[in-house]
mmCIF file of N, CA and C in Angstrom:
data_model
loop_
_atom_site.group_PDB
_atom_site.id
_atom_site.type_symbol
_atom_site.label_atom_id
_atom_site.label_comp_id
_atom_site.label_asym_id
_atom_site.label_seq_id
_atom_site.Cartn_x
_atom_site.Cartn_y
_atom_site.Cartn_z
ATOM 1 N N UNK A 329 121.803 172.115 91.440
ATOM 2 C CA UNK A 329 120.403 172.285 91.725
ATOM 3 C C UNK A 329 119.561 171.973 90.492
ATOM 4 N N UNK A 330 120.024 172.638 89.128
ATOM 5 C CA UNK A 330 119.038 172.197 87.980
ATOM 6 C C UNK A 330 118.861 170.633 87.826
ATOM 7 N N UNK A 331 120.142 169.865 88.137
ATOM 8 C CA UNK A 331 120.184 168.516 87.952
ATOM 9 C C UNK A 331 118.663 167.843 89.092
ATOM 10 N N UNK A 332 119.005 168.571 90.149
ATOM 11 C CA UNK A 332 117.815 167.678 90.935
ATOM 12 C C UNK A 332 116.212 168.314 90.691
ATOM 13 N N UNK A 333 116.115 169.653 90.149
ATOM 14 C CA UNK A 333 114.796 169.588 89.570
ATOM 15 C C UNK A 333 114.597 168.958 88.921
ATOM 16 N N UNK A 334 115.283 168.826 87.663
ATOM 17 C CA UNK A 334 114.766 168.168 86.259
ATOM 18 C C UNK A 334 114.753 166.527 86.745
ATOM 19 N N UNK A 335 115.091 166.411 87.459
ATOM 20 C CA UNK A 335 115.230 165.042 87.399
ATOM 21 C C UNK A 335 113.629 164.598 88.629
ATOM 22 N N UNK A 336 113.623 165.410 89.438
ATOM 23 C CA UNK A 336 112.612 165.171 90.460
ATOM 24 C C UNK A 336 111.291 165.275 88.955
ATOM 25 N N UNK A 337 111.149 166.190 88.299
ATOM 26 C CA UNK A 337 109.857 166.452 87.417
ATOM 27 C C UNK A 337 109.728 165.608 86.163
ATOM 28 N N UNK A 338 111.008 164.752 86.108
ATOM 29 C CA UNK A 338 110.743 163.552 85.275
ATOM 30 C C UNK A 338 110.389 162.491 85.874
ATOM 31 N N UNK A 339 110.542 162.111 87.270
ATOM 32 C CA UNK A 339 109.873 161.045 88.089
ATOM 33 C C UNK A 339 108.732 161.000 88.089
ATOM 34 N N UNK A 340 108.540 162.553 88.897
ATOM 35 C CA UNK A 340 107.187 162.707 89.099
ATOM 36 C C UNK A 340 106.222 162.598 87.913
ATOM 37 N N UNK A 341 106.423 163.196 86.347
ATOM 38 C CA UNK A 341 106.129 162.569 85.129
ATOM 39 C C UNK A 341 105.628 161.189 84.940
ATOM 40 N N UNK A 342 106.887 160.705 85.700
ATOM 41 C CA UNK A 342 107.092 158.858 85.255
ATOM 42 C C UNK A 342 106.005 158.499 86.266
ATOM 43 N N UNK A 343 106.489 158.488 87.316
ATOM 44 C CA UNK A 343 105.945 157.703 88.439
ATOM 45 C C UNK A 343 104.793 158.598 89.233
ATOM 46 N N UNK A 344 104.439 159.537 89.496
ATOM 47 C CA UNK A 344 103.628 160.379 90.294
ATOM 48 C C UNK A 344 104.135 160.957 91.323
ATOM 49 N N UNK A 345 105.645 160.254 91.953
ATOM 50 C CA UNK A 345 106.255 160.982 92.666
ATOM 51 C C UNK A 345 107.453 160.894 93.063
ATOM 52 N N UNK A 346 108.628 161.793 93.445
ATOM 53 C CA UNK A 346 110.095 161.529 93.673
ATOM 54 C C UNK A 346 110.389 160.966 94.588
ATOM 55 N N UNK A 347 111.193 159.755 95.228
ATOM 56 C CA UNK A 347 111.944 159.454 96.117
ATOM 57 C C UNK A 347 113.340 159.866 95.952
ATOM 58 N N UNK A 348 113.965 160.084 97.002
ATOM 59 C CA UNK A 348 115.382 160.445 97.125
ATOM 60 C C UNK A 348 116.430 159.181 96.941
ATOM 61 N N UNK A 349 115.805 157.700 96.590
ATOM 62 C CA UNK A 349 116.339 156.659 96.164
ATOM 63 C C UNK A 349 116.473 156.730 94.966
ATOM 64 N N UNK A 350 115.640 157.017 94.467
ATOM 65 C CA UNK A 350 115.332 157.181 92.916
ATOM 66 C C UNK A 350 115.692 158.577 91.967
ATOM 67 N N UNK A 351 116.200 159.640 93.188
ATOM 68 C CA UNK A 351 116.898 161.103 92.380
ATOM 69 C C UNK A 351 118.061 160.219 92.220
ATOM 70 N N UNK A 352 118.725 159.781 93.311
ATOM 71 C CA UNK A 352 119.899 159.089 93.939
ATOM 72 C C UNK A 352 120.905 158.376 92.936
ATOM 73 N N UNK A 353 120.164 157.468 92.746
ATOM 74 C CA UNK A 353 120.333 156.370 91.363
ATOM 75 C C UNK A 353 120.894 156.946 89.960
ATOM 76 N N UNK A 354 119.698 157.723 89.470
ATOM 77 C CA UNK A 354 119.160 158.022 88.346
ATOM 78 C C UNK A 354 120.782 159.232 87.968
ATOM 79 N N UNK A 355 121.098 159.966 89.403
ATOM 80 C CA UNK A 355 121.886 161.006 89.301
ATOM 81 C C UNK A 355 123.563 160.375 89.265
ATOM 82 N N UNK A 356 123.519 159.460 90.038
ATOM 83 C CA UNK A 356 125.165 158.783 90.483
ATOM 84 C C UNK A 356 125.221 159.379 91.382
ATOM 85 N N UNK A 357 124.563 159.872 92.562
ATOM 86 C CA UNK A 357 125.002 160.293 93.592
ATOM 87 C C UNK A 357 123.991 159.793 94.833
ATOM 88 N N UNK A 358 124.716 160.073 95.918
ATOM 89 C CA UNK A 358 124.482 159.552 97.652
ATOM 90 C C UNK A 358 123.505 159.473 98.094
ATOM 91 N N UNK A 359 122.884 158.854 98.446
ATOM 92 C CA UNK A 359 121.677 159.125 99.242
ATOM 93 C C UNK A 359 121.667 160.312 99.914
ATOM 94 N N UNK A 360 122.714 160.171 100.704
ATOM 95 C CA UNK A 360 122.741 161.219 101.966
ATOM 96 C C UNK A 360 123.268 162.554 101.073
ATOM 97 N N UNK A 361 123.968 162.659 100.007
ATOM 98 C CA UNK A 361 124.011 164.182 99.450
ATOM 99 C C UNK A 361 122.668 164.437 98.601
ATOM 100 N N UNK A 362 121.752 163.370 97.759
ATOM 101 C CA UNK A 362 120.367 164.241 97.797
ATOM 102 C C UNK A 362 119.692 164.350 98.748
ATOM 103 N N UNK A 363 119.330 163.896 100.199
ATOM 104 C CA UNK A 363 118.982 164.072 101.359
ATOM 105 C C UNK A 363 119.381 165.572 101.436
ATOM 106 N N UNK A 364 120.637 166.050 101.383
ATOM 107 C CA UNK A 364 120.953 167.105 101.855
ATOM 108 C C UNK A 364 120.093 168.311 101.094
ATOM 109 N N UNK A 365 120.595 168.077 99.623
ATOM 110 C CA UNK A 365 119.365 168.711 98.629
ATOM 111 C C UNK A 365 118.223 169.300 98.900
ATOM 112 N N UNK A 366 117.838 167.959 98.850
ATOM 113 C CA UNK A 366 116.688 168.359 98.913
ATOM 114 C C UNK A 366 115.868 169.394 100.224
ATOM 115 N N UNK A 367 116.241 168.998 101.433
ATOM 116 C CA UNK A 367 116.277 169.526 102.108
ATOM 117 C C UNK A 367 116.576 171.406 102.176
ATOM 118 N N UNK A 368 117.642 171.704 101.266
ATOM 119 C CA UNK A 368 118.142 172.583 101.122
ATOM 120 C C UNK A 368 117.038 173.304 99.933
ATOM 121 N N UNK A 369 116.295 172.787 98.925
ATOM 122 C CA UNK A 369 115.108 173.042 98.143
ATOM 123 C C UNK A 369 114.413 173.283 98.593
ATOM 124 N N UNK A 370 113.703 172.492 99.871
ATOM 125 C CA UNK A 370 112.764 172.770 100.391
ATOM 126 C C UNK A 370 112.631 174.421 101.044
ATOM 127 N N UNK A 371 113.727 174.399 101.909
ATOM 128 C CA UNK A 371 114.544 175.509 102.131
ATOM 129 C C UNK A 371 114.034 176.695 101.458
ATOM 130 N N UNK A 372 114.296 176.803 100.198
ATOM 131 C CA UNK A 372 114.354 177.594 99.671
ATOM 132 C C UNK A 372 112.945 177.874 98.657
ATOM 133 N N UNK A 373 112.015 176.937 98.864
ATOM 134 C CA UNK A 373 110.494 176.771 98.733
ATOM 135 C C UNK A 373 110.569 176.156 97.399
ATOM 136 N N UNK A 374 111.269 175.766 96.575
ATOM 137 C CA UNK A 374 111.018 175.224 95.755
ATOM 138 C C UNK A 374 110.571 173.644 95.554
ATOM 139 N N UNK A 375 110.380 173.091 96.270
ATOM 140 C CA UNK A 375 110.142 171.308 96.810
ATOM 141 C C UNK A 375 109.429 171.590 97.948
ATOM 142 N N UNK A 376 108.639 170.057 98.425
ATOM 143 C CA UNK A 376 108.146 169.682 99.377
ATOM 144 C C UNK A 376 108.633 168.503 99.817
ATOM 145 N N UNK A 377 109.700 168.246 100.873
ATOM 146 C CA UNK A 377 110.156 167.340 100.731
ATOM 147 C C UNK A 377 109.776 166.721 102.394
ATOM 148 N N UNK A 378 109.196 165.082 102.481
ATOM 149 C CA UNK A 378 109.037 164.964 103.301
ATOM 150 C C UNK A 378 109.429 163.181 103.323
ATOM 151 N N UNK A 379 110.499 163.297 104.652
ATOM 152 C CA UNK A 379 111.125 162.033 104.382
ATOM 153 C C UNK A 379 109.925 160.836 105.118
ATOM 154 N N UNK A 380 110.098 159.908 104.026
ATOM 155 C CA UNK A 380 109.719 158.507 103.481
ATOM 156 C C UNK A 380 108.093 158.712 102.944
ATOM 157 N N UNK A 381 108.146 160.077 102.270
ATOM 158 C CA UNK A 381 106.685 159.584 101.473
ATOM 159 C C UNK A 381 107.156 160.527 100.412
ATOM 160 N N UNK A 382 108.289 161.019 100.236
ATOM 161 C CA UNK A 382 108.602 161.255 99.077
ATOM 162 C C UNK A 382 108.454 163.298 98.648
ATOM 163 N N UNK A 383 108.996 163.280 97.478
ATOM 164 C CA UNK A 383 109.071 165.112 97.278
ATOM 165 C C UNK A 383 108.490 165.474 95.848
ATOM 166 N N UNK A 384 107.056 166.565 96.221
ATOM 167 C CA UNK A 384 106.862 167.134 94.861
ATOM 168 C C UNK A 384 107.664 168.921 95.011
ATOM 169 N N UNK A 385 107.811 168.952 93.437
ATOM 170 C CA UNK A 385 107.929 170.180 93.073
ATOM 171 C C UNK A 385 106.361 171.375 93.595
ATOM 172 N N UNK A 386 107.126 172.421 94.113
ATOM 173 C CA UNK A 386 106.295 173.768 94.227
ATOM 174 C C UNK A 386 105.760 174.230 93.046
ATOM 175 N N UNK A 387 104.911 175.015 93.130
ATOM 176 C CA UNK A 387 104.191 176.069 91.558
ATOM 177 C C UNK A 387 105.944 176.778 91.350
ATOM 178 N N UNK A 388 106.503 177.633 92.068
ATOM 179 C CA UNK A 388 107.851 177.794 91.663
ATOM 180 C C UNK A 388 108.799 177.152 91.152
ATOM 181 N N UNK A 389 109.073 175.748 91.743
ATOM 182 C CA UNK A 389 109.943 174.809 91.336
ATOM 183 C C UNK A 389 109.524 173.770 90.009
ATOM 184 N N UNK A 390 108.120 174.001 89.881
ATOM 185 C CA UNK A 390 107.454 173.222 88.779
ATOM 186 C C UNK A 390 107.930 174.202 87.480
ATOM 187 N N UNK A 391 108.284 175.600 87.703
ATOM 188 C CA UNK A 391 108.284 176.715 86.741
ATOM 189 C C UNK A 391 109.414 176.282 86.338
ATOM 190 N N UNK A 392 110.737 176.414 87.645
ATOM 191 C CA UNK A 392 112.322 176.442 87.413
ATOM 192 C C UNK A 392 112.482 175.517 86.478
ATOM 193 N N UNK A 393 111.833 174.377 87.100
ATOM 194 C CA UNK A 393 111.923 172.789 86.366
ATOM 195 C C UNK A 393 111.957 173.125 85.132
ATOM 196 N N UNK A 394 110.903 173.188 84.416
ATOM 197 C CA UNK A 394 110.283 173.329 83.385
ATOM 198 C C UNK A 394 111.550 174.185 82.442
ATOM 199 N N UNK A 395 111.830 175.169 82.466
ATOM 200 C CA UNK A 395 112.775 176.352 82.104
ATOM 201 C C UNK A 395 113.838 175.392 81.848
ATOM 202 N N UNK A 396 114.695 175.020 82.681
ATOM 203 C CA UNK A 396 115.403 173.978 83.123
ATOM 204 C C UNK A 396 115.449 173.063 81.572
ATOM 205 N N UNK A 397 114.335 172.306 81.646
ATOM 206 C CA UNK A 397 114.569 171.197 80.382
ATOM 207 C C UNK A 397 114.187 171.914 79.178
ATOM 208 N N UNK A 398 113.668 173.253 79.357
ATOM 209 C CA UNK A 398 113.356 173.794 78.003
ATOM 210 C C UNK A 398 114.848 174.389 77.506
ATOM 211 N N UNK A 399 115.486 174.716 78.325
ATOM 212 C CA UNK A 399 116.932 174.766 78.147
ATOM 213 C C UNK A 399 117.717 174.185 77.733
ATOM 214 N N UNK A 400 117.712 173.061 78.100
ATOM 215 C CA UNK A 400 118.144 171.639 77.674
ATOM 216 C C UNK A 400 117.600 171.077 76.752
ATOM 217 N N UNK A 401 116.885 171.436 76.154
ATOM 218 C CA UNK A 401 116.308 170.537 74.473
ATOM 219 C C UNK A 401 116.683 171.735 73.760
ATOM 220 N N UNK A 402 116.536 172.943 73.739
ATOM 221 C CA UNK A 402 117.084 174.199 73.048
ATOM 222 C C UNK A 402 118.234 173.534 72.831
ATOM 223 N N UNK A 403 119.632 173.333 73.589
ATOM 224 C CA UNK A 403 120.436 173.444 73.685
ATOM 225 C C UNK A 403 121.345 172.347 72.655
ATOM 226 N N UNK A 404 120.051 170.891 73.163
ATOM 227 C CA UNK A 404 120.570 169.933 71.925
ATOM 228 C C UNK A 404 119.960 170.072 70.771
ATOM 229 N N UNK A 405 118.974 170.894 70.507
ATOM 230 C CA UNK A 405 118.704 170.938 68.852
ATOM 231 C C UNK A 405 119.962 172.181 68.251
ATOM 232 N N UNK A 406 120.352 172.881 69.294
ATOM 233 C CA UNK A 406 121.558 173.817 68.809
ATOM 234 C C UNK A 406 122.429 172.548 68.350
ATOM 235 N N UNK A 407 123.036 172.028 68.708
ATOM 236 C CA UNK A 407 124.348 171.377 68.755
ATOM 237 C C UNK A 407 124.040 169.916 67.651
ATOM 238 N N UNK A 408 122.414 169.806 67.372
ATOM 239 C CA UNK A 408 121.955 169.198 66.444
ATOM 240 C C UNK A 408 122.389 169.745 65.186
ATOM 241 N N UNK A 409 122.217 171.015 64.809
ATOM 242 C CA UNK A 409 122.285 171.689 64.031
ATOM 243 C C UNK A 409 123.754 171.444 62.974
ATOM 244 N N UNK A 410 124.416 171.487 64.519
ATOM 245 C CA UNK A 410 126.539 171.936 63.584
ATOM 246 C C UNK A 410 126.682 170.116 63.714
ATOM 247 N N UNK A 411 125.611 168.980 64.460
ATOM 248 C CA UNK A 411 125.601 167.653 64.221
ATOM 249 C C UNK A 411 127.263 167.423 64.989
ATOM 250 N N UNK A 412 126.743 167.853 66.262
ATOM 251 C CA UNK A 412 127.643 167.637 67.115
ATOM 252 C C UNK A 412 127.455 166.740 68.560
ATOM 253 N N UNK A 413 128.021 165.827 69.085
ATOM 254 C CA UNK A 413 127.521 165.252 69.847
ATOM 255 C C UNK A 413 127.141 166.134 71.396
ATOM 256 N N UNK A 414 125.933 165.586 71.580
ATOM 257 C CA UNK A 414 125.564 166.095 73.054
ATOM 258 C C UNK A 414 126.231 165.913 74.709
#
């Protein structure tokens, strides 16, 4: 699940908005298993996902997101530190 936030809130960054072609790609995985995803996000209110015009992040899922890559840059300036590969 963190993989398809962070990645939906760097599109949306990039481009203004996520396609499930473009989580798809970007991730190495199926169309039809981020289809499922996302779906399953929505689910759970974190996304708006609406097929063929594409999925933004919720005020919740914009939060998770966020947490998410702040985690992930924490994590490589740790491992920066002992100058270890990421």
């Amino acid at each position: 699940m963190d993989d398809y936030l962070e990645q939906i809130l760097h599109l949306i960054e990039a481009k203004g908005y996520a396609r499930a072609v473009d989580i798809s790609r970007n991730l190495g995985i199926s169309q039809a298993s981020v289809t499922n995803m996302l779906q399953r996000l929505d689910g759970e209110g974190l996304v708006k996902h609406e097929k063929y015009r594409g999925t933004v992040l919720t005020e919740e899922g914009q939060r998770i997101a966020q947490a998410i890559i702040e985690r992930h840059e924490t994590l490589t300036r740790f491992l920066r530190l002992f100058d270890l590969d990421e």
